[in-house]
Structures are given as structure tokens and as C-alpha cells.
mmCIF file of C-alpha atoms in Angstrom:
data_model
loop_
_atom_site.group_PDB
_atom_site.id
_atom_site.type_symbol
_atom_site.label_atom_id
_atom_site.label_comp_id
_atom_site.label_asym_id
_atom_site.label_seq_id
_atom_site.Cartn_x
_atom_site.Cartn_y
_atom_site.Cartn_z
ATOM 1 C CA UNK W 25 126.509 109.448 80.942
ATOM 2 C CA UNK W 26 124.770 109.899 77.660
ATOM 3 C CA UNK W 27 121.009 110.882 77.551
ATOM 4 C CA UNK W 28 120.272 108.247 74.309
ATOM 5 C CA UNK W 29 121.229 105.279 77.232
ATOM 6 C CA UNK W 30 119.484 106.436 79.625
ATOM 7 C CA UNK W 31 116.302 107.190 77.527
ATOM 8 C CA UNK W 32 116.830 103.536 76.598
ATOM 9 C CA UNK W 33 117.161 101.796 79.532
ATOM 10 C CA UNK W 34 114.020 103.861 81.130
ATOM 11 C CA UNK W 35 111.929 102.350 77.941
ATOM 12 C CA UNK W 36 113.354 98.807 78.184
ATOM 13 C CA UNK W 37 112.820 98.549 81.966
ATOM 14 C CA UNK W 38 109.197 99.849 81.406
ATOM 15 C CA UNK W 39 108.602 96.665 79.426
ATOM 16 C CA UNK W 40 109.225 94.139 82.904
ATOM 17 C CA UNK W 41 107.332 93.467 86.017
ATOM 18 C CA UNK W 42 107.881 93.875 89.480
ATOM 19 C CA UNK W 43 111.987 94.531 91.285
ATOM 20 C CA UNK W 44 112.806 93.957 87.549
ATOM 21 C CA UNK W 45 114.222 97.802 87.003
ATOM 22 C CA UNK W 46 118.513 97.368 86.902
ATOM 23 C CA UNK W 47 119.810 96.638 83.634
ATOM 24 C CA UNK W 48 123.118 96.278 82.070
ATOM 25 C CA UNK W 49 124.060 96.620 78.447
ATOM 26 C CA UNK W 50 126.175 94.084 76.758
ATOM 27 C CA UNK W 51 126.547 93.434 72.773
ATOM 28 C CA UNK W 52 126.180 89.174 72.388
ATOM 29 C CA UNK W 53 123.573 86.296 74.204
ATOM 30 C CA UNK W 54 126.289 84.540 75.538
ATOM 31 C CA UNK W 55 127.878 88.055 76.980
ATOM 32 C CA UNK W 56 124.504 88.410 78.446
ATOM 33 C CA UNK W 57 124.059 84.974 80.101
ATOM 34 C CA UNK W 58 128.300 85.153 81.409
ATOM 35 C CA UNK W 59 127.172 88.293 83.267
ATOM 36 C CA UNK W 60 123.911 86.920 85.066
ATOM 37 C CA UNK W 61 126.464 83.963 85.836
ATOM 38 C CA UNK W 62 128.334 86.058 87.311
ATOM 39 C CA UNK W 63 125.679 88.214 89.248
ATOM 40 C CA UNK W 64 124.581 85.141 90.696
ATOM 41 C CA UNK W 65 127.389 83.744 91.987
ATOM 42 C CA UNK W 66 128.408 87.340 93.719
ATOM 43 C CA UNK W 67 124.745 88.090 94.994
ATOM 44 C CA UNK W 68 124.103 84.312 96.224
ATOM 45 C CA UNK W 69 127.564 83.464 97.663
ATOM 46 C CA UNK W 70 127.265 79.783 96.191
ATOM 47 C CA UNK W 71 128.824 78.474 92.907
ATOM 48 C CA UNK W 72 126.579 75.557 91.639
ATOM 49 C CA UNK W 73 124.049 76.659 88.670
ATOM 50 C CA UNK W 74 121.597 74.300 87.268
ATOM 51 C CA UNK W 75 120.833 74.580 83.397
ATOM 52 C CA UNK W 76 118.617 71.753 81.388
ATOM 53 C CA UNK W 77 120.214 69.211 79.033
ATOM 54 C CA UNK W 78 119.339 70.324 75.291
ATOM 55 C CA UNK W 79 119.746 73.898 76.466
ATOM 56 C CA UNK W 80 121.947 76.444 74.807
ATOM 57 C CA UNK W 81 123.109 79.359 76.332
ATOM 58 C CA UNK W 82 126.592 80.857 74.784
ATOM 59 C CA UNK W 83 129.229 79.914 73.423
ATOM 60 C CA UNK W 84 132.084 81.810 75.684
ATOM 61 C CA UNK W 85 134.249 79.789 77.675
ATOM 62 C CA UNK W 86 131.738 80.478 80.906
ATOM 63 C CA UNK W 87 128.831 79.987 79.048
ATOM 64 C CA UNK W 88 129.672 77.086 76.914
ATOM 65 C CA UNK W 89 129.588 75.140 80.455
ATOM 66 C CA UNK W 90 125.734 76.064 80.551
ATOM 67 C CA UNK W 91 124.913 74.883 77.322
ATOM 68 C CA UNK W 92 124.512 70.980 77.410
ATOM 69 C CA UNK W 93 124.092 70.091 73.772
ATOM 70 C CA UNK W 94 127.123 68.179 72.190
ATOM 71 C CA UNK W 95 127.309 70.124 68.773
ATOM 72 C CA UNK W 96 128.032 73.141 70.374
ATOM 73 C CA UNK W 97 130.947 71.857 73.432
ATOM 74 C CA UNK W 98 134.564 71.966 72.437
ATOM 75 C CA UNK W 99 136.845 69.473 74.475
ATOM 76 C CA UNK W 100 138.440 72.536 76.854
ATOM 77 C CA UNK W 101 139.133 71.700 81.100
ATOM 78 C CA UNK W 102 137.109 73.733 83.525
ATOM 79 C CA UNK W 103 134.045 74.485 81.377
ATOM 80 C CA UNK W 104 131.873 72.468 84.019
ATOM 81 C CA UNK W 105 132.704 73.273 86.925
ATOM 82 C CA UNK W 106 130.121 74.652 89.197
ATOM 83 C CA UNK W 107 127.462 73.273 86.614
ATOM 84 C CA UNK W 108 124.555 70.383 87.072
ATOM 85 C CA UNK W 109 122.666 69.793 83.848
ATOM 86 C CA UNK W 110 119.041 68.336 84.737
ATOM 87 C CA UNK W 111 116.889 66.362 82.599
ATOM 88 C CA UNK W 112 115.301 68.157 80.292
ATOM 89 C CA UNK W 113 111.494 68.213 80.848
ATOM 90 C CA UNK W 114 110.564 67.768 76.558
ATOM 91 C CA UNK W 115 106.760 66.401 76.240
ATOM 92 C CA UNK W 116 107.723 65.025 72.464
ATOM 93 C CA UNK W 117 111.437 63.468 72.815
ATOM 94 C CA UNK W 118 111.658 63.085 76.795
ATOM 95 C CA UNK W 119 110.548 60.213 78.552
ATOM 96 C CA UNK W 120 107.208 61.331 80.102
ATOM 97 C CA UNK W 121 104.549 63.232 77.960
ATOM 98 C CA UNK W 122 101.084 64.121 76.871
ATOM 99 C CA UNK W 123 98.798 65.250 74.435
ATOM 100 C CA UNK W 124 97.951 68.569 76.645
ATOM 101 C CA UNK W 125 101.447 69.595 78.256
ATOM 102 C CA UNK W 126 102.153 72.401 76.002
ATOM 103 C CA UNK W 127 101.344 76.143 76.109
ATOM 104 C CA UNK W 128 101.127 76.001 72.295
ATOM 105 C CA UNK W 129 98.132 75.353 69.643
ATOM 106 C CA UNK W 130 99.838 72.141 68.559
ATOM 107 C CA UNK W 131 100.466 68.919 71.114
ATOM 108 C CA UNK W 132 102.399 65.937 70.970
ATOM 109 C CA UNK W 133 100.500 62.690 69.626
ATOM 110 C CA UNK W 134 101.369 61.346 72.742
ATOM 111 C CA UNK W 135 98.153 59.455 74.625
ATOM 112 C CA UNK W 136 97.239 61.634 78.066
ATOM 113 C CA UNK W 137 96.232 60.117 81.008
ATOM 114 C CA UNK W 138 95.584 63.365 83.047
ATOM 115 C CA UNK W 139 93.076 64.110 84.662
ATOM 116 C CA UNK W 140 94.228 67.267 87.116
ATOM 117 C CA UNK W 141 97.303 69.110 86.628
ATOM 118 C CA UNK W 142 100.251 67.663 84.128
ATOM 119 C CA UNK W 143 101.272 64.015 85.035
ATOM 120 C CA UNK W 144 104.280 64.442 82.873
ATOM 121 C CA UNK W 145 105.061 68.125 84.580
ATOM 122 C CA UNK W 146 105.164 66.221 87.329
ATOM 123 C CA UNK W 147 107.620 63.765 86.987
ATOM 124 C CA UNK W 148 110.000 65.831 85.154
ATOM 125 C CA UNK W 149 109.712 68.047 88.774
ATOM 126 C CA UNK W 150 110.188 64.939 91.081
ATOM 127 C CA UNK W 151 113.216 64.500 88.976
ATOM 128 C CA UNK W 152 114.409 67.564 89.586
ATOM 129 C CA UNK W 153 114.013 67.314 92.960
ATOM 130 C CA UNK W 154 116.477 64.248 93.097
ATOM 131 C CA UNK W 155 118.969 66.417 91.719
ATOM 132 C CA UNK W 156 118.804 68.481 94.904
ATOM 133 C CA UNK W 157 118.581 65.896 97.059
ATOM 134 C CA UNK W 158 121.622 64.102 95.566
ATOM 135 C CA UNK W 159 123.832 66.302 93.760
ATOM 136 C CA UNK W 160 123.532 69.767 94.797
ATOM 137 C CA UNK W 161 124.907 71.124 98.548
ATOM 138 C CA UNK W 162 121.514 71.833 100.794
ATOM 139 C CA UNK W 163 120.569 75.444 100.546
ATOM 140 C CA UNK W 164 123.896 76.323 98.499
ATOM 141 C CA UNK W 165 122.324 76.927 94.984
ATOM 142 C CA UNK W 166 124.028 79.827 93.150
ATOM 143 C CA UNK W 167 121.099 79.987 89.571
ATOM 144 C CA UNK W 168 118.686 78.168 87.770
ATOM 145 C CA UNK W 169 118.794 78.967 83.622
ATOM 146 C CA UNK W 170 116.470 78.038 81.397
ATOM 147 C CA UNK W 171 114.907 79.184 77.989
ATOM 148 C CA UNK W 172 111.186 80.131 77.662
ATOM 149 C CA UNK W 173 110.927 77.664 74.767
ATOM 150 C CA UNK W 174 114.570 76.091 73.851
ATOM 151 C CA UNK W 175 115.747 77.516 70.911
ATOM 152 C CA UNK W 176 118.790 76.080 69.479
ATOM 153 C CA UNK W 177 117.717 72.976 71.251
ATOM 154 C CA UNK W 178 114.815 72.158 68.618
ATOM 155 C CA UNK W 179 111.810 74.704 69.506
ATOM 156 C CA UNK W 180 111.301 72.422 73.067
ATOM 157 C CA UNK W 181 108.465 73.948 74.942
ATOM 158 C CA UNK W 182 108.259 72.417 78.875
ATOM 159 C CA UNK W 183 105.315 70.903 80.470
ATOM 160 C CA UNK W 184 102.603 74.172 81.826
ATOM 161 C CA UNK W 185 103.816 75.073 85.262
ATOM 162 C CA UNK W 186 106.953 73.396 85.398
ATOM 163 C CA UNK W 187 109.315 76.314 85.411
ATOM 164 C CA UNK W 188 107.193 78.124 88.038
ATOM 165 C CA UNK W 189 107.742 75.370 90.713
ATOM 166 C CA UNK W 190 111.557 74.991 89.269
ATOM 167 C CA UNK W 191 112.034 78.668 90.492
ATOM 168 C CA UNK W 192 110.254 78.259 93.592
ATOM 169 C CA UNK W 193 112.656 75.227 94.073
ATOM 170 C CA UNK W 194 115.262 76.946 93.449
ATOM 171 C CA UNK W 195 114.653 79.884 95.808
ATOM 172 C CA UNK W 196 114.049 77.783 98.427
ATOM 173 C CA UNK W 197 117.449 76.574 97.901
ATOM 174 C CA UNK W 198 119.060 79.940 98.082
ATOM 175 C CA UNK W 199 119.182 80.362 94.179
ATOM 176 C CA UNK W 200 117.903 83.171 91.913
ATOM 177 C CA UNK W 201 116.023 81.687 88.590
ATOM 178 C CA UNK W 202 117.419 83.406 85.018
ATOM 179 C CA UNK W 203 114.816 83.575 82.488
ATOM 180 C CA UNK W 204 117.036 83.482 78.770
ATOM 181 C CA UNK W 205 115.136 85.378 76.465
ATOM 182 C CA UNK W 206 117.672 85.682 73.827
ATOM 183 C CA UNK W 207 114.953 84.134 71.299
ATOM 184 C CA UNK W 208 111.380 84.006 73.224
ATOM 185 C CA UNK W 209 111.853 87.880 73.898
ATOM 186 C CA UNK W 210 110.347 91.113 72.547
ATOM 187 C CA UNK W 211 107.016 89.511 71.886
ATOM 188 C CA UNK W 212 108.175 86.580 69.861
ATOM 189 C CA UNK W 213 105.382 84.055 71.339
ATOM 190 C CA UNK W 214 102.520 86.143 70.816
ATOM 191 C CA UNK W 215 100.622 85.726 73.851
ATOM 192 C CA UNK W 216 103.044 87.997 75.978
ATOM 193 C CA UNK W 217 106.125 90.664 75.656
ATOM 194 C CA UNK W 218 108.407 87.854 77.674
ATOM 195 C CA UNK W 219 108.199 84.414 77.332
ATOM 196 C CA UNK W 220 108.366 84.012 80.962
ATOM 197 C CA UNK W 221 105.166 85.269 81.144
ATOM 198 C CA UNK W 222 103.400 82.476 79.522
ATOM 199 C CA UNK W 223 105.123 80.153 82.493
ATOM 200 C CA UNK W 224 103.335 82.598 85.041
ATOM 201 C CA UNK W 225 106.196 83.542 87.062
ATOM 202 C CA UNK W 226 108.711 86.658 87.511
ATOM 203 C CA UNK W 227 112.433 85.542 87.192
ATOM 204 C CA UNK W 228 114.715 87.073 89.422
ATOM 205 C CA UNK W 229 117.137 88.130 85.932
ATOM 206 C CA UNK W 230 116.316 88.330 82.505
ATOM 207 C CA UNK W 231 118.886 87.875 79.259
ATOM 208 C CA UNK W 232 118.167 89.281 75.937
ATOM 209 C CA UNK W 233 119.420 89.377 72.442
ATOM 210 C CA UNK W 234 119.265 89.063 69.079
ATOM 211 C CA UNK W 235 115.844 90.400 68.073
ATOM 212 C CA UNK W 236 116.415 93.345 70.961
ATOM 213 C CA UNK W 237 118.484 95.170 67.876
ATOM 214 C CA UNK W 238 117.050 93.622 65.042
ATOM 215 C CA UNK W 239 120.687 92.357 64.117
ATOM 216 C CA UNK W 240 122.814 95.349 65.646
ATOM 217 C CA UNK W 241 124.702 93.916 68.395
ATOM 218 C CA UNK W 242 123.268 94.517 70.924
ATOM 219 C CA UNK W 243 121.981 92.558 74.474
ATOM 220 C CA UNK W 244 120.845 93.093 78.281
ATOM 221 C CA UNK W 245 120.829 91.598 81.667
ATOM 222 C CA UNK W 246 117.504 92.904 83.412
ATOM 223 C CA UNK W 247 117.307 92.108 87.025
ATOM 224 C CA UNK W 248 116.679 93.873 90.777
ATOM 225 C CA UNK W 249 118.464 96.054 92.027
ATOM 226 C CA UNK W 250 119.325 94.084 94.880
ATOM 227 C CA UNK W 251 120.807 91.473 92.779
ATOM 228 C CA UNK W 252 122.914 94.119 90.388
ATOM 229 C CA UNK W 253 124.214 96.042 93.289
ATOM 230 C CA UNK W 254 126.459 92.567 93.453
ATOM 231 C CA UNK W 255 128.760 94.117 91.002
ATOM 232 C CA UNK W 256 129.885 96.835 92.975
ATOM 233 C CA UNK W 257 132.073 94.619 95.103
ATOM 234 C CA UNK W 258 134.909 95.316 91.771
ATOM 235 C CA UNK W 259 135.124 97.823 88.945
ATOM 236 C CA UNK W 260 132.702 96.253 85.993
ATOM 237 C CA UNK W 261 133.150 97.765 82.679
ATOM 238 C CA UNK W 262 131.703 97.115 78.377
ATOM 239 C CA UNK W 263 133.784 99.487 76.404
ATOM 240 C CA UNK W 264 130.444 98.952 73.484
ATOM 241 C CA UNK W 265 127.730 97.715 75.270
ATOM 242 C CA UNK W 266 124.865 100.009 75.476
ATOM 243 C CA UNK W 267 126.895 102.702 73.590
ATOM 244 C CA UNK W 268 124.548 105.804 72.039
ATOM 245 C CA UNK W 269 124.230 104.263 68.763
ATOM 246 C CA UNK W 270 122.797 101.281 70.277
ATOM 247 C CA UNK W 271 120.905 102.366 72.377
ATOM 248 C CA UNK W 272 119.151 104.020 69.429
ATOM 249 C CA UNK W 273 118.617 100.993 67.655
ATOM 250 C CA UNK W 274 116.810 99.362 70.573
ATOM 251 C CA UNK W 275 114.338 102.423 70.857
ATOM 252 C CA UNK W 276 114.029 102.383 67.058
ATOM 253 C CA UNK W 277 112.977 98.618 67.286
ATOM 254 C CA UNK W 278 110.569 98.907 70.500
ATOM 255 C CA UNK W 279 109.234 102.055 68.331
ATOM 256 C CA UNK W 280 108.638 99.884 65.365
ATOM 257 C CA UNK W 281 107.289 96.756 67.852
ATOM 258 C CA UNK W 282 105.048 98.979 69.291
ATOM 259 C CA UNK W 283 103.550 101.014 66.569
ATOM 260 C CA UNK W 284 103.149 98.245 63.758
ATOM 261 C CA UNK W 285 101.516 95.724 66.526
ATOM 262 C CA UNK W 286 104.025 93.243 66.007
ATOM 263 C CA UNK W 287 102.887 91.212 69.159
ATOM 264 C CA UNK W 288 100.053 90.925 68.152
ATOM 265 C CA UNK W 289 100.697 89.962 64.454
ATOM 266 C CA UNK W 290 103.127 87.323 65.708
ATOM 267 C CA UNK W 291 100.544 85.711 67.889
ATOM 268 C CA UNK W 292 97.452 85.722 65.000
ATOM 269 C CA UNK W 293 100.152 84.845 62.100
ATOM 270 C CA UNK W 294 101.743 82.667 64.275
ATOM 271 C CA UNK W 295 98.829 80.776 65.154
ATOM 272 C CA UNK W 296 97.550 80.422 61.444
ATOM 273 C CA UNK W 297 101.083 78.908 60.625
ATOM 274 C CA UNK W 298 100.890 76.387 63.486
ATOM 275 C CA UNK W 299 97.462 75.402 62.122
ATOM 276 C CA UNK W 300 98.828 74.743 58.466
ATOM 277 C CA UNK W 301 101.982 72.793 59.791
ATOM 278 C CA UNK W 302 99.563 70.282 61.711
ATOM 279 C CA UNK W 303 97.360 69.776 58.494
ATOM 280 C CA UNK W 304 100.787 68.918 56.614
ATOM 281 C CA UNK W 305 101.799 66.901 60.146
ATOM 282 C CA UNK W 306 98.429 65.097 59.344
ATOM 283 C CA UNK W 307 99.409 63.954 55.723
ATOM 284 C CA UNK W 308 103.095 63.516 55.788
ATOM 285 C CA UNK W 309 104.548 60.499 58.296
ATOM 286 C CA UNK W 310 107.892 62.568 58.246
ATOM 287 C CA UNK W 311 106.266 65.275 60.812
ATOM 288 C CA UNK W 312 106.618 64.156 63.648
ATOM 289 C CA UNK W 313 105.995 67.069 65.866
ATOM 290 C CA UNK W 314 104.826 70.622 65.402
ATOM 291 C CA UNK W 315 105.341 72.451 68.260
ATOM 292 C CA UNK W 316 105.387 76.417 69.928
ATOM 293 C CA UNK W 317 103.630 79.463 70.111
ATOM 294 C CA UNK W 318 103.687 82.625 68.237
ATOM 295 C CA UNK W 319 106.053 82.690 65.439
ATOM 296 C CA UNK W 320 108.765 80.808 67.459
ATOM 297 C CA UNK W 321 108.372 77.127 66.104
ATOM 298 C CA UNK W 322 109.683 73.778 65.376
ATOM 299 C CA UNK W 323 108.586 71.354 62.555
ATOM 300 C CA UNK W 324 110.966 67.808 63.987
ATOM 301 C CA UNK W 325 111.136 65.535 60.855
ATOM 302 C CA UNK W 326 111.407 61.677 62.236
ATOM 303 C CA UNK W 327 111.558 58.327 60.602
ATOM 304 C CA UNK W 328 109.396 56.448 62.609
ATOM 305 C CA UNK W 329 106.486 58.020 63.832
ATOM 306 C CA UNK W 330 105.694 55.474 66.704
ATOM 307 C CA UNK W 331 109.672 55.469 67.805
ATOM 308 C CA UNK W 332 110.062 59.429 67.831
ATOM 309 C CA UNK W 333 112.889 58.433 65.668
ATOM 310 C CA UNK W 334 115.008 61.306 64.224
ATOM 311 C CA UNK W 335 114.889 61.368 59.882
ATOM 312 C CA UNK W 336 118.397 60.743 58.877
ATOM 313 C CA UNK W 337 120.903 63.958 58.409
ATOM 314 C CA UNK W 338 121.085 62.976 54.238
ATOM 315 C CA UNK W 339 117.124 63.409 54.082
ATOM 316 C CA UNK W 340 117.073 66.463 56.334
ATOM 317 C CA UNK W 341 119.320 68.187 54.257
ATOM 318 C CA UNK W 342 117.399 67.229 51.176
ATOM 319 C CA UNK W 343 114.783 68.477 52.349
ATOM 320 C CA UNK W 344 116.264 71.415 53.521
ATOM 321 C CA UNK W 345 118.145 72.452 50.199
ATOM 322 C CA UNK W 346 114.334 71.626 48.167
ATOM 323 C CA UNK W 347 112.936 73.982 50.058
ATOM 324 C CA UNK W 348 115.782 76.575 49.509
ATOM 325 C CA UNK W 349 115.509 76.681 45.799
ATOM 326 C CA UNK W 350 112.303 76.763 45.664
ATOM 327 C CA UNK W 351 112.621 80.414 47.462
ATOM 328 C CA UNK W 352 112.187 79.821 51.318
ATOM 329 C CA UNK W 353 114.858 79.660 54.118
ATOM 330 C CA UNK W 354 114.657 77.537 56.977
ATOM 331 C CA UNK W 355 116.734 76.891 60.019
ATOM 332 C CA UNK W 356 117.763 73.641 61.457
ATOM 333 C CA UNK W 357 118.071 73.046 65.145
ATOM 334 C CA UNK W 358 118.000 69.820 67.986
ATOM 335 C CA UNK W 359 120.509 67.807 68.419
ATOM 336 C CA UNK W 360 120.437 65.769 65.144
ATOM 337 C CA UNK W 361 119.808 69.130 63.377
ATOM 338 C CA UNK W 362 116.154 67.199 62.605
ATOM 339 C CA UNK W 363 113.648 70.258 63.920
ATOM 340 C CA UNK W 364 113.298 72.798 60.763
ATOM 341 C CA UNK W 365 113.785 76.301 62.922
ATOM 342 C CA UNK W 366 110.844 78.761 62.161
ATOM 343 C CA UNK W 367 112.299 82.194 63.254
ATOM 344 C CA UNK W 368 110.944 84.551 61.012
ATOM 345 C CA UNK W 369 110.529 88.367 61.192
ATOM 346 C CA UNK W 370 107.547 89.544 63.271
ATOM 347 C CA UNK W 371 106.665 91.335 60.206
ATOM 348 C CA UNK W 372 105.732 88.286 58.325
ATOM 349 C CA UNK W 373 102.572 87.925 56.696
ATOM 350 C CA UNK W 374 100.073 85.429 55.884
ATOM 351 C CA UNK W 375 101.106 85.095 52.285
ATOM 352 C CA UNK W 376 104.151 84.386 53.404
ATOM 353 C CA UNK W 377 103.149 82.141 55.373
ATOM 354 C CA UNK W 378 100.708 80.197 52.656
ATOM 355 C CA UNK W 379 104.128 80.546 50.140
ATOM 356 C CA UNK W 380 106.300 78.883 53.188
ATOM 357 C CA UNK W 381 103.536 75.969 53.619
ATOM 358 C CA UNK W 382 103.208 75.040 49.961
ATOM 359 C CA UNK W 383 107.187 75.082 49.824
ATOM 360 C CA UNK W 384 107.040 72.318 52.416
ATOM 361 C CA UNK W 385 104.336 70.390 50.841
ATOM 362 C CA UNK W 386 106.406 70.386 47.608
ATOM 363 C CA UNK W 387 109.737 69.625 49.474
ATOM 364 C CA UNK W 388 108.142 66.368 51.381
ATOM 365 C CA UNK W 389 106.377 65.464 48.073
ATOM 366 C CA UNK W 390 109.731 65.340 46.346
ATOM 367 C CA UNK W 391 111.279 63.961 49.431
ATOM 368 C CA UNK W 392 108.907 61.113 48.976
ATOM 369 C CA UNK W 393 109.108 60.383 45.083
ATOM 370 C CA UNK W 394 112.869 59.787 45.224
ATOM 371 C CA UNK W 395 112.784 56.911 47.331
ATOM 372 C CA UNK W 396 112.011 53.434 46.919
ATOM 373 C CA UNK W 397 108.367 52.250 46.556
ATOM 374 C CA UNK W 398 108.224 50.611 49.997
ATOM 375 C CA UNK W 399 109.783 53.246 51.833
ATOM 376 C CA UNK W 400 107.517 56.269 50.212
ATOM 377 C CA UNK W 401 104.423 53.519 51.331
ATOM 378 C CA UNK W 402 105.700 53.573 55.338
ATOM 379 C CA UNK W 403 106.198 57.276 55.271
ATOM 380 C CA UNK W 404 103.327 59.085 54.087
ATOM 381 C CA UNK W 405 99.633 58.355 54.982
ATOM 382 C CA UNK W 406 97.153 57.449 52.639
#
């Protein structure tokens, strides 16, 4: 109805693979991920959806049934139902893993007994597989969700190949897989546009946010038009989603993507930060894990190295605060709030990068002289 959203959905569209050419504009992540709930249920006829433990996908009242992470469920009636959370297929934290499971410069410390394919991958899929046998009606799936690389969840990347067979699972089962790109997307991980595409697989929708308008609300559901024609069945209507001003935002921002080579900077900056965090991994006992791809990483702080253990919430935060005043932000995410969040702007450079690293090495070093004598000796390598 306006030329500025169709101009923009004809340049967003352009950016997927494949049947991937319908898409509907919303303003929020979770508004995003309550619509492809709801496209699959109408296209599929079924009502059971499948998301991982860990995983965060909204917070509406639909959504908030997806996400299986305790810090972010309030105690309301109805939020589940329809909803099977799986285990959640983490190489570092889960209960198989490896030291060459990950898409990502960076692997777990974990010993590797592979040989061909991923042993871990592959019990994390034979569990999921039990979860069809057992808990799901034959043939009756509605969805499958899942995150490129968990976001809110602690920067979890899955096992190489895993969500490929998931979807094929899941198809098989008369499902249609949701790839949630709210974070991965818009060439956060380097290597590719979509996150997706480093699991070598086309999902059947895509949901996107947050970096889409570079903080202008403003999201998507991208899918088939087989699958969006579901929506006809009833009148479907976002008084502000997609409206002409946003719509120019998200062509300003693909513009700006596109002409500054901010793929590519967020693979070869990303890369050199990965790189630094392991050498402080290396010297520090407190770094447990550094993990991802591009410039969408996790740092997860433990107290026992061997154990996986999280690092208590008090010396998180300390940490946390140090690194504040001395001039550099950092998220938190995973469920003990443990994983330091590395989100930054595409943009970011590799002095920023080198200022970011030294403010960690100071903020452990402090970390360390505060505590007792026998407790700085079991934390920090010689």
C-alpha cells in the first residue's frame, strides 16, 4: 500500500534462499516468534512445537511458553501447553561434548574421541529422537524453534549438523523448522548473512529483530508462501509493523551493512577477538569457555575448571562492574547470568577490541588480588 514497504520487503527477501520470499512485518522478537507460532499451527494442522531447554524466544504470553529458561518464566496457567522442551544439545555445559563440535574458532576443553562425524551431535540427536518416540503424537508435529547460536541462553553454539537432521526430523513428522534469528541475523556470525546458514540447511520460517533496525522497532517473519497463505483463513492485521518509516530504517541499515562490509568486518574482527579471549582463557582459571563465531560471543566465567562449575553471582558482578568503570560494557547471559554477552556493533574495530581485552585482563587481575591467598593460587595458572 505504500511504495517504501514494498521496496523493503523486495530488498529483505533478496537476502534468503530458496521458497523463502513471504514476509510479514512486526515491531518486537517475541511478536515475531508469536506469529511463526501461529503460522505453524494454521499451516500444519497440529499444536505441539518443540523448542530447546536454555532457549529464549519472547517474552509474550505465547512466547514465554517457548522460552525454557527460569529467569525469564512468570508463574501464569496455560503458557505450556502445546510445548515439549528438548535437551539442549550444549558441547561445554551439556552432558556429551568435544573438543571439535563447534562451528566456531574456539572449542570446549573437553577430550574428543571422534573419529567420523560428531559423537556428541549424535547423542544429543538420539535424544531427540526419544522425545518423538515418547512424548510427541506420530506424525502430528506443529514446529521446531531454535536459535542459530542461543543468545540469551549464554552464547550456546550446537554440535555441527545437529540442527540439519533436527529439521529433517521434524519434517518427517509433519512439522516446519523456525530458524530465530533475532540475534545471529544480518551477518552477525561472519561466515554468512543468516546464521542458519552455517548449520547448512534452509528453515521453512525465519524470525528477525533487533539488529534488523539498528534499535528502531522493528522485526519480520520470512517464510514460503505456502506456509503464509495460512493466514488468510481470518483477517490478520499490525497497526505499526512494517509502517513507511520503518521500512526506511531497515533499507538504511542493509544500505549501511552492505556498503561498509560489515559481514565481513564482523567475521575478521570477530575472529581476532575470539583469538585474544582464548589467550586470556589460557592464563586465567576463571574462563572457562570461550565460545561463537563472528562477533556473537560468550566468555562463561566458572569456579572450577574441571566441574564446569558456574563463578558465583557476587564475583560475576564484580567483575562485571570492574570492567564498567574502567570504560567497557558487557552483557551477562546463561542461566546463572555467568557467560559475559559480547554483542557489539558490527562496526567495531580492532582497537576496540585490544581496549575490551586489556579491560578484562585488568578486571580478572583485580578479581584475583582481592581474595584470599589460597583461593587466588586455585584460580589462576601459573
Amino acid at each position: 500500500m505504500h511504495p517504501k514497504i514494498h521496496e523493503y520487503a523486495e530488498r529483505l527477501v533478496a537476502k534468503f534462499p530458496g521458497k523463502l520470499k513471504s514476509v510479514c512485518f512486526v515491531n518486537s522478537g517475541s511478536e515475531a516468534n508469536d506469529l511463526a507460532m501461529l503460522m505453524a499451527r494454521l499451516h500444519t494442522g497440529n499444536q505441539d512445537i518443540l523448542s530447546f531447554r536454555n532457549a529464549y524466544h519472547g517474552m509474550s504470553p505465547y512466547t514465554m511458553g517457548l522460552t525454557a529458561h527460569s529467569t525469564w518464566r512468570f508463574p501464569l496457567p496455560g503458557v505450556n501447553n502445546g510445548l515439549v522442551h528438548v535437551m539442549n544439545p550444549d558441547p561445554y555445559q551439556g552432558i556429551w561434548g568435544g573438543s571439535a563440535c563447534r562451528d566456531s574458532p574456539v572449542q570446549t576443553t573437553r577430550d574428543c574421541q571422534c573419529r567420523e562425524g560428531c559423537q556428541a551431535g549424535d547423542a544429543y540427536y538420539n535424544e531427540l529422537e526419544e522425545t518423538f518416540k515418547y512424548s510427541l503424537p506420530r506424525g502430528k508435529v506443529a514446529a521446531m524453534f531454535a536459535e542459530s547460536i542461543q543468545g540469551v541462553g549464554g552464547t550456546v553454539q550446537f554440535p555441527k549438523g545437529y540442527l540439519k537432521r533436527a529439521a529433517a526430523l521434524v519434517r518427517a513428522n509433519g512439522g516446519i523448522f523456525v530458524a530465530d534469528e533475532v540475534q545471529t541475523g544480518f551477518g552477525r556470525t561472519g561466515d554468512h548473512f543468516w546464521g542458519f546458514e552455517g548449520h547448512d540447511y534452509v528453515p521453512d520460517i525465519v524470525t528477525m529483530a533487533k539488529g534488523i533496525g539498528n534499535g528502531f522497532p522493528l522485526a519480520a517473519v520470512v517464510t514460503t508462501p505456502e506456509i503464509a497463505a495460512s493466514l488468510g483463513q481470518a483477517l490478520h492485521f499490525n497497526t505499526y509493523g512494517g509502517n513507511p518509516m520503518a521500512s526506511a530504517v531497515g533499507i538504511a541499515v542493509l544500505d549501511v551493512i552492505e556498503e561498509e562490509q560489515l559481514q565481513r568486518n564482523s567475521l575478521e574482527v570477530g575472529t581476532y577477538f575470539l583469538k585474544g579471549l582464548a589467550e586470556l582463557q589460557q592464563r586465567f582459571e576463571i574462563v572457562g569457555d570461550v565460545r561463537g563465531k563472528g562477533l556473537m560471543i560468550g566468555v562463561e566465567l566458572v569456579g572450577n575448571r574441571e566441574k564446569r562449575t558456574p563463578l558465583a553471582t557476587p564475583h560475576v558482578l564484580e567483575i562485571w562492574e570492574k570492567c564498567k568503570d574502567l570504560g567497557v560494557l558487557f552483557g551477562r547471559g546463561g542461566l546463572h547470568g555467568n557467560v559475559l554477552s559480547l554483542r557489539p556493533p558490527l562496526c567495531l574495530s580492532i582497537g576496540d577490541v585490544e581496549f575490551a581485552l586489556e579491560t578484562l585482563e585488568a578486571a580478572f587481575k583485580f578479581h584475583m588480588s582481592k581474595g584470599p591467598r589460597s583461593w587466588r593460587n586455585s584460580h589462576m595458572m601459573r
